[in-house]
Amino acid sequence: TIKRRGSSFLASQKINLEAILFDCDGVLADTERDGHRVAFNRAFAEKNLNEEWGVEQYGHLLEVGGGKERMTAHWDQVGWPDSMKTDRQEKVKELHLLKTRIFNNMICEGSIPLRPGVLRLVDEAIQNGVRLACCSTSSVDAVTNLIQTLMGSERAAYFRIFAGDMVKKKKPAPDVYLMAVTEMGLDKSRCVIVEDTSIGLAAAKAAGISCIVTKSAYAAMEDFSGADMLVDELGEETTPGVTVDTLTSLLKVPSI
């Protein structure tokens, strides 16, 4: 039986936080509405596709994890553009690469800032020897560029990145988190996942790892009843912001 224990119990048992596993979009930066959506629309325009995803519409499209999967599910439902009706999988892949290049340019231009408290928590984790990973359905290039550009190369060196097509099943499947645990040699009971969507929370729960949810623009009204903690943001200040101690208090250890 796994039970939630407070930080005093964890301290007495010398249970320390081993790793923080961050989602990317919506957690590190609120990228979906004004980043990925805009990049998709610019890619559609460059390919002369009669397609433009509105703000509200994109919120619904996010119910499908992964950009290639999102485009495929959308066109399976509404009909494929004439120029995409043959070699669909290859053309979707090509379109997604274009979209990723556009998105990366937006990151480099400084169009999308980090969310409040991200750098503070990352720095605290590094200072305390807590390992870091980013586990995302976005492409490896997009995630790497975002971390490198917005956090700097020194912080980025501490991150392991598990993203894109590194796993066959994307969130809400737990595969990307389980890959991180396996590849990094982590103890699941000493890790905390930071997510912003019900899809990501479902992946965390399926992986059997504690999860804190930081509400993002699109997902703020979703059902997060399974979260170990729910906050509006990580917070720029340590009080009342989320700290390493806060995350340590969420760890689950076997009852004795």
Coordinates of C-alpha atoms in Angstrom, one line a residue, residues 19-216:
A19 CA 14.3 14.2 -9.6
I20 CA 11.8 16.7 -11.0
L21 CA 10.3 15.6 -14.3
F22 CA 8.9 18.7 -16.1
D23 CA 6.4 18.7 -19.0
C24 CA 7.3 21.4 -21.5
D25 CA 4.4 23.2 -23.1
G26 CA 2.3 24.9 -20.5
V27 CA 4.7 24.1 -17.7
L28 CA 8.0 25.7 -18.6
A29 CA 6.4 28.2 -20.8
D30 CA 2.7 28.9 -21.8
T31 CA 3.5 28.0 -25.4
E32 CA 0.3 26.6 -26.8
R33 CA -2.0 29.5 -27.6
D34 CA 0.6 32.1 -28.8
G35 CA 3.4 29.7 -29.8
H36 CA 2.5 26.3 -31.2
R37 CA -0.9 27.4 -32.5
V38 CA 0.6 30.4 -34.3
A39 CA 3.4 28.2 -35.7
F40 CA 0.9 25.7 -37.1
N41 CA -1.0 28.5 -38.8
R42 CA 2.1 30.0 -40.4
A43 CA 3.1 26.5 -41.6
F44 CA -0.3 26.0 -43.1
A45 CA 0.0 29.4 -44.9
E46 CA 3.4 28.6 -46.2
K47 CA 2.1 25.3 -47.7
N48 CA -1.0 27.2 -49.1
L49 CA -3.4 25.1 -47.0
N50 CA -6.8 26.6 -46.4
E51 CA -6.5 26.0 -42.7
E52 CA -6.3 28.3 -39.7
W53 CA -6.8 27.1 -36.1
G54 CA -8.6 29.6 -33.9
V55 CA -7.8 30.1 -30.2
E56 CA -10.9 28.3 -28.9
Q57 CA -10.6 25.6 -31.6
Y58 CA -7.0 24.9 -30.7
G59 CA -8.0 24.3 -27.1
H60 CA -10.2 21.4 -28.3
L61 CA -7.4 20.1 -30.6
L62 CA -5.1 19.8 -27.7
E63 CA -7.1 16.9 -26.5
V64 CA -4.9 14.9 -28.9
G65 CA -1.3 14.7 -27.7
G66 CA 1.5 15.3 -30.3
G67 CA 1.5 17.7 -33.3
K68 CA 1.6 15.1 -36.0
E69 CA -1.2 13.2 -34.3
R70 CA -3.2 16.4 -33.8
M71 CA -3.1 17.3 -37.5
T72 CA -4.0 13.7 -38.5
A73 CA -6.9 13.5 -36.1
H74 CA -8.2 16.9 -37.2
W75 CA -8.1 16.1 -40.9
D76 CA -9.5 12.6 -40.4
Q77 CA -12.5 14.3 -38.9
V78 CA -13.0 17.3 -41.2
G79 CA -11.5 16.0 -44.4
W80 CA -8.0 16.2 -45.8
P81 CA -6.8 19.1 -47.9
D82 CA -6.4 18.1 -51.6
S83 CA -2.6 18.5 -51.5
M84 CA -2.4 16.2 -48.5
K85 CA -4.6 13.3 -49.7
T86 CA -1.7 11.2 -51.0
D87 CA 1.4 10.2 -48.9
R88 CA -0.4 11.6 -45.9
Q89 CA 2.0 10.4 -43.2
E90 CA 5.1 11.8 -45.0
K91 CA 3.4 15.1 -45.8
V92 CA 2.3 15.5 -42.1
K93 CA 5.8 14.8 -41.0
E94 CA 7.2 17.4 -43.4
L95 CA 4.6 19.9 -42.3
H96 CA 5.4 19.3 -38.7
L97 CA 9.1 19.9 -39.3
L98 CA 8.3 23.2 -40.9
K99 CA 6.0 24.1 -38.0
T100 CA 8.9 23.2 -35.5
R101 CA 11.3 25.5 -37.4
I102 CA 8.8 28.3 -37.2
F103 CA 8.2 27.7 -33.5
N104 CA 12.0 27.6 -32.7
N105 CA 12.4 30.9 -34.5
M106 CA 9.7 32.4 -32.2
I107 CA 11.5 31.1 -29.2
C108 CA 14.8 32.6 -30.4
E109 CA 13.1 35.9 -31.0
G110 CA 12.0 36.0 -27.4
S111 CA 8.3 35.8 -28.2
I112 CA 7.5 33.3 -25.5
P113 CA 8.8 33.8 -22.0
L114 CA 9.2 31.2 -19.2
R115 CA 6.4 30.9 -16.7
P116 CA 6.9 32.5 -13.3
G117 CA 9.0 30.5 -10.9
V118 CA 10.5 28.1 -13.3
L119 CA 14.1 29.4 -13.2
R120 CA 13.9 29.8 -9.4
L121 CA 12.9 26.1 -8.9
V122 CA 15.4 24.8 -11.5
D123 CA 18.2 26.7 -9.8
E124 CA 17.1 25.4 -6.4
A125 CA 17.0 21.9 -7.7
I126 CA 20.5 22.2 -9.2
Q127 CA 21.9 23.6 -5.9
N128 CA 20.4 20.7 -4.0
G129 CA 21.6 18.0 -6.4
V130 CA 18.1 17.2 -7.6
R131 CA 18.1 15.8 -11.1
L132 CA 16.1 17.3 -13.9
A133 CA 14.3 16.1 -17.0
C134 CA 11.8 17.4 -19.5
C135 CA 9.3 14.8 -20.7
S136 CA 7.1 16.1 -23.6
T137 CA 5.1 15.2 -26.6
S138 CA 6.7 18.1 -28.5
S139 CA 9.6 17.4 -30.8
V140 CA 13.1 17.0 -29.3
D141 CA 14.4 20.0 -31.3
A142 CA 11.6 22.3 -30.0
V143 CA 12.1 21.2 -26.3
T144 CA 15.9 21.4 -26.5
N145 CA 15.8 24.9 -28.2
L146 CA 13.3 26.2 -25.6
I147 CA 15.4 25.1 -22.6
Q148 CA 18.7 26.2 -24.2
T149 CA 17.4 29.6 -25.2
L150 CA 15.2 30.5 -22.3
M151 CA 17.3 29.0 -19.5
G152 CA 20.8 29.2 -20.9
S153 CA 23.3 26.5 -21.7
E154 CA 24.6 26.2 -18.1
R155 CA 21.2 25.2 -16.8
A156 CA 20.3 23.2 -19.9
A157 CA 23.3 20.9 -19.3
Y158 CA 21.5 19.6 -16.2
F159 CA 18.4 18.5 -18.2
R160 CA 17.8 15.1 -19.8
I161 CA 15.2 15.4 -22.5
F162 CA 12.7 12.8 -23.5
A163 CA 10.4 14.0 -26.2
G164 CA 8.7 13.6 -29.6
D165 CA 8.8 10.2 -31.1
M166 CA 11.2 8.7 -28.6
V167 CA 8.2 6.6 -27.4
K168 CA 5.5 5.1 -29.5
K169 CA 2.6 5.9 -27.2
K170 CA 2.3 9.6 -26.2
K171 CA 0.5 11.0 -23.2
P172 CA -1.9 10.1 -21.6
A173 CA 0.1 6.9 -21.9
P174 CA 2.9 6.9 -19.2
D175 CA 5.6 5.8 -21.6
V176 CA 7.7 9.0 -21.8
Y177 CA 7.8 9.2 -18.0
L178 CA 8.7 5.5 -17.6
M179 CA 11.4 6.0 -20.2
A180 CA 12.9 8.8 -18.1
V181 CA 12.8 6.7 -15.0
T182 CA 14.5 3.8 -16.7
E183 CA 17.1 5.8 -18.7
M184 CA 18.1 7.9 -15.7
G185 CA 18.0 5.0 -13.2
L186 CA 15.5 6.8 -10.9
D187 CA 13.4 5.6 -8.0
K188 CA 9.8 6.5 -8.9
S189 CA 8.8 7.0 -5.3
R190 CA 11.4 9.8 -5.1
C191 CA 10.3 11.7 -8.2
V192 CA 7.7 14.4 -8.8
I193 CA 6.2 15.3 -12.2
V194 CA 5.2 18.9 -13.0
E195 CA 2.2 19.0 -15.4
D196 CA -0.4 21.4 -16.6
T197 CA -3.1 19.3 -18.3
S198 CA -5.4 16.4 -17.4
I199 CA -3.7 14.4 -20.2
G200 CA -0.3 14.9 -18.6
L201 CA -1.7 14.2 -15.1
A202 CA -3.2 10.9 -16.4
A203 CA 0.3 10.0 -17.8
A204 CA 1.9 10.8 -14.4
K205 CA -0.7 8.8 -12.5
A206 CA -0.4 5.8 -14.9
A207 CA 3.4 6.0 -14.3
G208 CA 2.8 5.8 -10.6
I209 CA 4.7 9.1 -9.9
S210 CA 3.6 12.0 -7.7
C211 CA 2.3 15.0 -9.7
I212 CA 1.9 18.7 -9.1
V213 CA -0.2 20.6 -11.6
T214 CA 0.5 24.3 -12.5
K215 CA -2.6 25.6 -14.3
S216 CA -2.0 26.9 -17.8

